[in-house]
PDB file of C-alpha atoms in Angstrom:
ATOM      1  CA  ALA A   6      91.707 159.330 109.118  1.00 65.00           C
ATOM      2  CA  GLN A   7      88.269 159.070 107.648  1.00 71.00           C
ATOM      3  CA  SER A   8      87.832 160.498 104.189  1.00 83.00           C
ATOM      4  CA  VAL A   9      85.723 160.366 101.092  1.00 90.00           C
ATOM      5  CA  ALA A  10      86.936 160.981  97.570  1.00 93.00           C
ATOM      6  CA  GLN A  11      84.885 161.897  94.560  1.00 95.00           C
ATOM      7  CA  PRO A  12      87.496 161.885  91.821  1.00 95.00           C
ATOM      8  CA  GLU A  13      85.414 163.692  89.223  1.00 95.00           C
ATOM      9  CA  ASP A  14      84.424 167.322  89.661  1.00 94.00           C
ATOM     10  CA  GLN A  15      81.983 166.992  86.796  1.00 97.00           C
ATOM     11  CA  VAL A  16      80.282 164.223  84.858  1.00 97.00           C
ATOM     12  CA  ASN A  17      78.594 164.863  81.528  1.00 97.00           C
ATOM     13  CA  VAL A  18      76.111 162.417  80.084  1.00 97.00           C
ATOM     14  CA  ALA A  19      73.437 162.477  77.423  1.00 97.00           C
ATOM     15  CA  GLU A  20      69.826 162.002  78.409  1.00 97.00           C
ATOM     16  CA  GLY A  21      68.834 158.354  78.201  1.00 97.00           C
ATOM     17  CA  ASN A  22      72.370 157.095  78.725  1.00 97.00           C
ATOM     18  CA  PRO A  23      73.518 155.362  81.893  1.00 97.00           C
ATOM     19  CA  LEU A  24      75.356 157.456  84.432  1.00 97.00           C
ATOM     20  CA  THR A  25      77.944 156.711  87.095  1.00 97.00           C
ATOM     21  CA  VAL A  26      79.173 159.069  89.790  1.00 98.00           C
ATOM     22  CA  LYS A  27      82.207 157.679  91.569  1.00 97.00           C
ATOM     23  CA  CYS A  28      82.975 157.596  95.270  1.00 97.00           C
ATOM     24  CA  THR A  29      85.733 155.917  97.231  1.00 95.00           C
ATOM     25  CA  TYR A  30      86.181 156.017 100.953  1.00 92.00           C
ATOM     26  CA  SER A  31      88.696 155.452 103.691  1.00 87.00           C
ATOM     27  CA  VAL A  32      87.413 154.639 107.156  1.00 79.00           C
ATOM     28  CA  SER A  33      88.391 152.400 109.991  1.00 74.00           C
ATOM     29  CA  GLY A  34      86.101 149.417 110.295  1.00 75.00           C
ATOM     30  CA  ASN A  35      82.904 148.942 108.368  1.00 77.00           C
ATOM     31  CA  PRO A  36      81.462 152.098 106.900  1.00 83.00           C
ATOM     32  CA  TYR A  37      77.995 153.490 106.619  1.00 89.00           C
ATOM     33  CA  LEU A  38      77.710 155.092 103.186  1.00 92.00           C
ATOM     34  CA  PHE A  39      75.287 157.676 101.881  1.00 93.00           C
ATOM     35  CA  TRP A  40      74.494 159.614  98.756  1.00 96.00           C
ATOM     36  CA  TYR A  41      72.883 163.035  98.802  1.00 94.00           C
ATOM     37  CA  VAL A  42      71.866 165.340  95.956  1.00 94.00           C
ATOM     38  CA  GLN A  43      71.844 169.117  96.038  1.00 90.00           C
ATOM     39  CA  TYR A  44      69.840 171.150  93.569  1.00 87.00           C
ATOM     40  CA  PRO A  45      70.630 174.860  93.116  1.00 80.00           C
ATOM     41  CA  ASN A  46      69.666 176.925  96.158  1.00 71.00           C
ATOM     42  CA  ARG A  47      68.356 173.846  97.927  1.00 76.00           C
ATOM     43  CA  GLY A  48      69.521 171.708 100.803  1.00 79.00           C
ATOM     44  CA  LEU A  49      70.885 168.202 100.602  1.00 86.00           C
ATOM     45  CA  GLN A  50      68.338 165.567  99.725  1.00 90.00           C
ATOM     46  CA  PHE A  51      68.863 161.979 100.795  1.00 90.00           C
ATOM     47  CA  LEU A  52      69.093 159.476  97.926  1.00 94.00           C
ATOM     48  CA  LEU A  53      70.174 156.190  99.443  1.00 94.00           C
ATOM     49  CA  LYS A  54      72.380 154.533 102.029  1.00 92.00           C
ATOM     50  CA  TYR A  55      74.277 151.341 102.660  1.00 92.00           C
ATOM     51  CA  ILE A  56      74.257 150.021 106.200  1.00 88.00           C
ATOM     52  CA  THR A  57      74.553 146.270 105.883  1.00 85.00           C
ATOM     53  CA  GLY A  58      73.263 143.408 103.771  1.00 87.00           C
ATOM     54  CA  ASP A  59      72.904 143.436 100.000  1.00 90.00           C
ATOM     55  CA  ASN A  60      75.726 145.339  98.349  1.00 92.00           C
ATOM     56  CA  LEU A  61      73.367 146.820  95.774  1.00 95.00           C
ATOM     57  CA  VAL A  62      71.252 149.545  97.280  1.00 95.00           C
ATOM     58  CA  LYS A  63      68.286 151.094  95.513  1.00 95.00           C
ATOM     59  CA  GLY A  64      67.214 154.607  96.332  1.00 93.00           C
ATOM     60  CA  SER A  65      65.083 157.523  95.250  1.00 89.00           C
ATOM     61  CA  TYR A  66      64.460 158.640  91.647  1.00 91.00           C
ATOM     62  CA  GLY A  67      65.758 155.400  90.136  1.00 94.00           C
ATOM     63  CA  PHE A  68      69.271 155.729  91.544  1.00 96.00           C
ATOM     64  CA  GLU A  69      71.237 152.814  92.913  1.00 97.00           C
ATOM     65  CA  ALA A  70      74.695 152.300  94.331  1.00 97.00           C
ATOM     66  CA  GLU A  71      76.931 149.328  94.814  1.00 94.00           C
ATOM     67  CA  PHE A  72      79.077 148.845  97.879  1.00 93.00           C
ATOM     68  CA  ASN A  73      82.376 147.232  96.950  1.00 93.00           C
ATOM     69  CA  LYS A  74      84.395 146.478 100.027  1.00 90.00           C
ATOM     70  CA  SER A  75      87.534 145.273  98.242  1.00 91.00           C
ATOM     71  CA  GLN A  76      87.707 148.450  96.188  1.00 93.00           C
ATOM     72  CA  THR A  77      86.367 150.645  99.010  1.00 93.00           C
ATOM     73  CA  SER A  78      83.930 152.188  96.572  1.00 95.00           C
ATOM     74  CA  PHE A  79      80.282 153.177  96.571  1.00 96.00           C
ATOM     75  CA  HIS A  80      79.553 154.409  93.058  1.00 97.00           C
ATOM     76  CA  LEU A  81      76.174 155.936  92.282  1.00 98.00           C
ATOM     77  CA  LYS A  82      74.449 154.718  89.138  1.00 97.00           C
ATOM     78  CA  LYS A  83      71.310 155.163  87.118  1.00 97.00           C
ATOM     79  CA  PRO A  84      70.436 153.158  84.000  1.00 96.00           C
ATOM     80  CA  SER A  85      68.912 156.062  82.075  1.00 97.00           C
ATOM     81  CA  ALA A  86      69.717 159.675  82.913  1.00 97.00           C
ATOM     82  CA  LEU A  87      67.177 162.487  82.847  1.00 97.00           C
ATOM     83  CA  VAL A  88      67.863 166.172  82.297  1.00 96.00           C
ATOM     84  CA  SER A  89      66.252 166.756  85.694  1.00 95.00           C
ATOM     85  CA  ASP A  90      69.004 164.651  87.310  1.00 96.00           C
ATOM     86  CA  SER A  91      71.436 167.513  86.694  1.00 96.00           C
ATOM     87  CA  ALA A  92      72.621 168.547  90.151  1.00 96.00           C
ATOM     88  CA  LEU A  93      75.480 168.285  92.609  1.00 94.00           C
ATOM     89  CA  TYR A  94      75.955 164.852  94.156  1.00 96.00           C
ATOM     90  CA  PHE A  95      77.680 164.209  97.443  1.00 94.00           C
ATOM     91  CA  CYS A  96      78.930 160.939  98.822  1.00 95.00           C
ATOM     92  CA  ALA A  97      79.210 160.734 102.608  1.00 92.00           C
ATOM     93  CA  VAL A  98      80.523 158.206 105.082  1.00 88.00           C
ATOM     94  CA  ARG A  99      80.315 157.501 108.762  1.00 82.00           C
ATOM     95  CA  ASP A 100      82.194 154.905 110.710  1.00 68.00           C
ATOM     96  CA  ARG A 101      81.121 152.924 113.718  1.00 65.00           C
ATOM     97  CA  ASN A 102      83.607 154.604 116.018  1.00 67.00           C
ATOM     98  CA  ASN A 103      82.691 158.198 115.278  1.00 65.00           C
ATOM     99  CA  PHE A 104      79.123 158.033 114.193  1.00 63.00           C
ATOM    100  CA  ASN A 105      78.078 161.570 115.007  1.00 64.00           C
ATOM    101  CA  LYS A 106      79.925 162.935 112.049  1.00 69.00           C
ATOM    102  CA  PHE A 107      79.330 162.717 108.397  1.00 77.00           C
ATOM    103  CA  TYR A 108      82.400 163.025 106.214  1.00 85.00           C
ATOM    104  CA  PHE A 109      81.364 164.421 102.877  1.00 89.00           C
ATOM    105  CA  GLY A 110      83.103 164.206  99.558  1.00 91.00           C
ATOM    106  CA  SER A 111      83.809 167.321  97.568  1.00 90.00           C
ATOM    107  CA  GLY A 112      80.818 166.763  95.312  1.00 93.00           C
ATOM    108  CA  THR A 113      80.386 165.892  91.655  1.00 96.00           C
ATOM    109  CA  LYS A 114      78.393 168.058  89.326  1.00 96.00           C
ATOM    110  CA  LEU A 115      76.268 165.958  87.024  1.00 97.00           C
ATOM    111  CA  ASN A 116      75.250 167.534  83.727  1.00 97.00           C
ATOM    112  CA  VAL A 117      72.668 165.667  81.697  1.00 97.00           C
ATOM    113  CA  LYS A 118      72.261 167.075  78.229  1.00 96.00           C
ATOM    114  CA  PRO A 119      69.103 166.603  76.152  1.00 94.00           C
TER     115      PRO A 119
ATOM    116  CA  GLU B   7      56.320 164.777 103.535  1.00 70.00           C
ATOM    117  CA  PRO B   8      57.773 166.480 106.643  1.00 76.00           C
ATOM    118  CA  GLU B   9      60.723 168.763 106.024  1.00 85.00           C
ATOM    119  CA  VAL B  10      63.393 170.546 107.979  1.00 92.00           C
ATOM    120  CA  THR B  11      62.949 174.300 107.625  1.00 92.00           C
ATOM    121  CA  GLN B  12      65.477 177.067 108.182  1.00 95.00           C
ATOM    122  CA  THR B  13      65.201 180.808 108.579  1.00 95.00           C
ATOM    123  CA  PRO B  14      66.294 183.169 107.280  1.00 95.00           C
ATOM    124  CA  SER B  15      67.247 181.945 103.840  1.00 93.00           C
ATOM    125  CA  HIS B  16      69.880 184.674 103.578  1.00 95.00           C
ATOM    126  CA  GLN B  17      71.466 186.707 106.367  1.00 96.00           C
ATOM    127  CA  VAL B  18      73.830 189.594 105.791  1.00 97.00           C
ATOM    128  CA  THR B  19      75.727 190.926 108.775  1.00 97.00           C
ATOM    129  CA  GLN B  20      78.672 193.104 109.664  1.00 97.00           C
ATOM    130  CA  MET B  21      81.852 191.560 111.009  1.00 97.00           C
ATOM    131  CA  GLY B  22      81.751 191.368 114.789  1.00 96.00           C
ATOM    132  CA  GLN B  23      77.960 191.151 115.002  1.00 97.00           C
ATOM    133  CA  GLU B  24      76.075 188.264 116.519  1.00 97.00           C
ATOM    134  CA  VAL B  25      73.810 186.143 114.361  1.00 97.00           C
ATOM    135  CA  ILE B  26      71.293 183.463 115.203  1.00 97.00           C
ATOM    136  CA  LEU B  27      70.346 180.925 112.581  1.00 97.00           C
ATOM    137  CA  ARG B  28      67.099 179.107 113.158  1.00 97.00           C
ATOM    138  CA  CYS B  29      65.997 175.627 112.281  1.00 97.00           C
ATOM    139  CA  VAL B  30      62.789 173.713 112.815  1.00 96.00           C
ATOM    140  CA  PRO B  31      63.619 170.000 112.663  1.00 95.00           C
ATOM    141  CA  ILE B  32      61.105 167.347 111.697  1.00 92.00           C
ATOM    142  CA  SER B  33      58.726 167.078 114.628  1.00 89.00           C
ATOM    143  CA  ASN B  34      59.421 163.566 115.933  1.00 87.00           C
ATOM    144  CA  HIS B  35      63.182 163.769 115.439  1.00 91.00           C
ATOM    145  CA  LEU B  36      65.511 163.669 118.401  1.00 89.00           C
ATOM    146  CA  TYR B  37      68.977 164.171 116.935  1.00 91.00           C
ATOM    147  CA  PHE B  38      70.029 167.498 115.512  1.00 93.00           C
ATOM    148  CA  TYR B  39      73.015 168.695 113.559  1.00 93.00           C
ATOM    149  CA  TRP B  40      74.580 171.771 112.039  1.00 96.00           C
ATOM    150  CA  TYR B  41      76.845 171.726 109.010  1.00 94.00           C
ATOM    151  CA  ARG B  42      78.383 174.440 106.924  1.00 94.00           C
ATOM    152  CA  GLN B  43      79.492 174.692 103.319  1.00 90.00           C
ATOM    153  CA  ILE B  44      81.863 177.448 102.324  1.00 91.00           C
ATOM    154  CA  LEU B  45      81.298 178.372  98.686  1.00 87.00           C
ATOM    155  CA  GLY B  46      82.881 175.783  96.425  1.00 81.00           C
ATOM    156  CA  GLN B  47      84.038 173.582  99.286  1.00 83.00           C
ATOM    157  CA  LYS B  48      82.913 170.462 101.076  1.00 83.00           C
ATOM    158  CA  VAL B  49      80.059 170.239 103.488  1.00 87.00           C
ATOM    159  CA  GLU B  50      81.628 170.221 106.970  1.00 90.00           C
ATOM    160  CA  PHE B  51      80.218 168.901 110.206  1.00 89.00           C
ATOM    161  CA  LEU B  52      79.928 171.460 112.994  1.00 94.00           C
ATOM    162  CA  VAL B  53      78.000 169.942 115.873  1.00 93.00           C
ATOM    163  CA  SER B  54      75.529 167.264 116.895  1.00 91.00           C
ATOM    164  CA  PHE B  55      72.936 167.683 119.648  1.00 92.00           C
ATOM    165  CA  TYR B  56      70.853 165.151 121.523  1.00 90.00           C
ATOM    166  CA  ASN B  57      68.916 165.207 124.775  1.00 88.00           C
ATOM    167  CA  ASN B  58      69.550 168.920 125.228  1.00 89.00           C
ATOM    168  CA  GLU B  59      73.284 168.696 125.051  1.00 92.00           C
ATOM    169  CA  ILE B  60      76.068 168.638 122.528  1.00 93.00           C
ATOM    170  CA  SER B  61      77.021 165.091 121.553  1.00 88.00           C
ATOM    171  CA  GLU B  62      80.017 166.008 119.492  1.00 87.00           C
ATOM    172  CA  LYS B  63      81.565 169.049 117.905  1.00 90.00           C
ATOM    173  CA  SER B  64      84.235 169.625 115.324  1.00 89.00           C
ATOM    174  CA  GLU B  65      87.326 171.768 115.622  1.00 89.00           C
ATOM    175  CA  ILE B  66      85.470 174.438 113.668  1.00 91.00           C
ATOM    176  CA  PHE B  67      82.906 174.760 116.459  1.00 94.00           C
ATOM    177  CA  ASP B  68      84.910 177.001 118.781  1.00 93.00           C
ATOM    178  CA  ASP B  69      83.762 179.293 121.588  1.00 94.00           C
ATOM    179  CA  GLN B  70      82.202 181.679 119.098  1.00 95.00           C
ATOM    180  CA  PHE B  71      79.538 179.105 118.323  1.00 96.00           C
ATOM    181  CA  SER B  72      76.716 177.828 120.471  1.00 97.00           C
ATOM    182  CA  VAL B  73      73.582 175.798 119.908  1.00 96.00           C
ATOM    183  CA  GLU B  74      70.326 175.724 121.732  1.00 94.00           C
ATOM    184  CA  ARG B  75      66.941 174.109 121.623  1.00 91.00           C
ATOM    185  CA  PRO B  76      64.959 176.872 123.336  1.00 85.00           C
ATOM    186  CA  ASP B  77      61.586 175.198 122.992  1.00 85.00           C
ATOM    187  CA  GLY B  78      60.125 171.983 121.662  1.00 76.00           C
ATOM    188  CA  SER B  79      60.489 172.912 118.030  1.00 85.00           C
ATOM    189  CA  ASN B  80      63.377 175.254 117.286  1.00 92.00           C
ATOM    190  CA  PHE B  81      67.080 174.469 117.098  1.00 95.00           C
ATOM    191  CA  THR B  82      69.376 177.458 116.822  1.00 97.00           C
ATOM    192  CA  LEU B  83      72.988 178.136 115.962  1.00 97.00           C
ATOM    193  CA  LYS B  84      74.472 181.323 117.383  1.00 97.00           C
ATOM    194  CA  ILE B  85      77.687 182.916 116.226  1.00 97.00           C
ATOM    195  CA  ARG B  86      78.697 185.502 118.819  1.00 95.00           C
ATOM    196  CA  SER B  87      81.096 187.704 116.885  1.00 94.00           C
ATOM    197  CA  THR B  88      81.081 186.924 113.211  1.00 96.00           C
ATOM    198  CA  LYS B  89      84.229 186.875 111.117  1.00 96.00           C
ATOM    199  CA  LEU B  90      84.601 187.184 107.386  1.00 96.00           C
ATOM    200  CA  GLU B  91      85.478 183.512 107.166  1.00 95.00           C
ATOM    201  CA  ASP B  92      82.152 182.559 108.712  1.00 96.00           C
ATOM    202  CA  SER B  93      80.516 183.401 105.400  1.00 97.00           C
ATOM    203  CA  ALA B  94      79.034 180.116 104.237  1.00 96.00           C
ATOM    204  CA  MET B  95      75.852 178.158 103.759  1.00 94.00           C
ATOM    205  CA  TYR B  96      74.723 176.667 107.037  1.00 96.00           C
ATOM    206  CA  PHE B  97      72.628 173.525 106.976  1.00 94.00           C
ATOM    207  CA  CYS B  98      70.589 172.093 109.792  1.00 95.00           C
ATOM    208  CA  ALA B  99      69.770 168.388 109.813  1.00 94.00           C
ATOM    209  CA  SER B 100      67.722 166.078 111.995  1.00 93.00           C
ATOM    210  CA  SER B 101      67.146 162.368 112.362  1.00 90.00           C
ATOM    211  CA  ASP B 102      64.813 160.177 114.389  1.00 85.00           C
ATOM    212  CA  ARG B 103      67.064 157.237 115.112  1.00 78.00           C
ATOM    213  CA  VAL B 104      70.247 156.507 116.906  1.00 74.00           C
ATOM    214  CA  PRO B 105      73.309 157.106 114.762  1.00 71.00           C
ATOM    215  CA  PRO B 106      75.073 155.825 112.745  1.00 68.00           C
ATOM    216  CA  SER B 107      72.498 153.973 110.664  1.00 69.00           C
ATOM    217  CA  ASP B 108      69.987 156.798 110.771  1.00 80.00           C
ATOM    218  CA  THR B 109      69.237 159.063 107.848  1.00 85.00           C
ATOM    219  CA  GLN B 110      69.805 162.747 108.365  1.00 88.00           C
ATOM    220  CA  TYR B 111      67.328 165.070 106.661  1.00 90.00           C
ATOM    221  CA  PHE B 112      68.701 168.448 105.747  1.00 91.00           C
ATOM    222  CA  GLY B 113      67.070 171.825 105.603  1.00 92.00           C
ATOM    223  CA  PRO B 114      67.462 174.184 102.635  1.00 90.00           C
ATOM    224  CA  GLY B 115      70.186 176.156 104.360  1.00 93.00           C
ATOM    225  CA  THR B 116      70.858 179.720 105.436  1.00 95.00           C
ATOM    226  CA  ARG B 117      73.355 181.662 103.415  1.00 95.00           C
ATOM    227  CA  LEU B 118      75.364 183.818 105.804  1.00 97.00           C
ATOM    228  CA  THR B 119      77.298 186.709 104.342  1.00 97.00           C
ATOM    229  CA  VAL B 120      79.664 188.564 106.669  1.00 97.00           C
ATOM    230  CA  LEU B 121      80.814 191.970 105.406  1.00 96.00           C
TER     231      LEU B 121
END
């Protein structure tokens, strides 16, 4: 069964420090991987996606993520966190056999402290 | 930048009543989706819609639910007889390309509260 795991409910980081939000997945075949961010009372905003090609994907607002097939991971990273990055982050996956559905992780709340 | 819009932002209804949640997808998009997020839980897929018909639906999307694209711009989700457990945030999404490599753009959501 397809699934996405975000092992941390919450990540705390100081402004200016690097941040990592973890995501691992389980799908049949090659996955399509996405990161979305949700600010309070807002919808999901697309950050970046991995479809094929370079394992390091760069997205909006300085975020990037690295697809690691052997570890089935797609961790979200940013070299220098901003207070305004504080939000809820969702990893999502689709597989080639059931592409109409997104499978979302449970979300990780990122707190960036000044 | 074009956005998906949803109305209303908050809907309160009595159990057993019908509700219609409205979405205006991005204008050149062809694929449409509804998701829901019960408070504190994961975002869950409900249904996908393309070419005026349902492409796929989840086990959540039972006979109480229906979707429609009544004109060239709106995409609606109807819940015929609401239950308490239907209380959730409902998100509409749209994309302009064939799945699965497309990017889905989400609206801000409608918070449905069933009393």
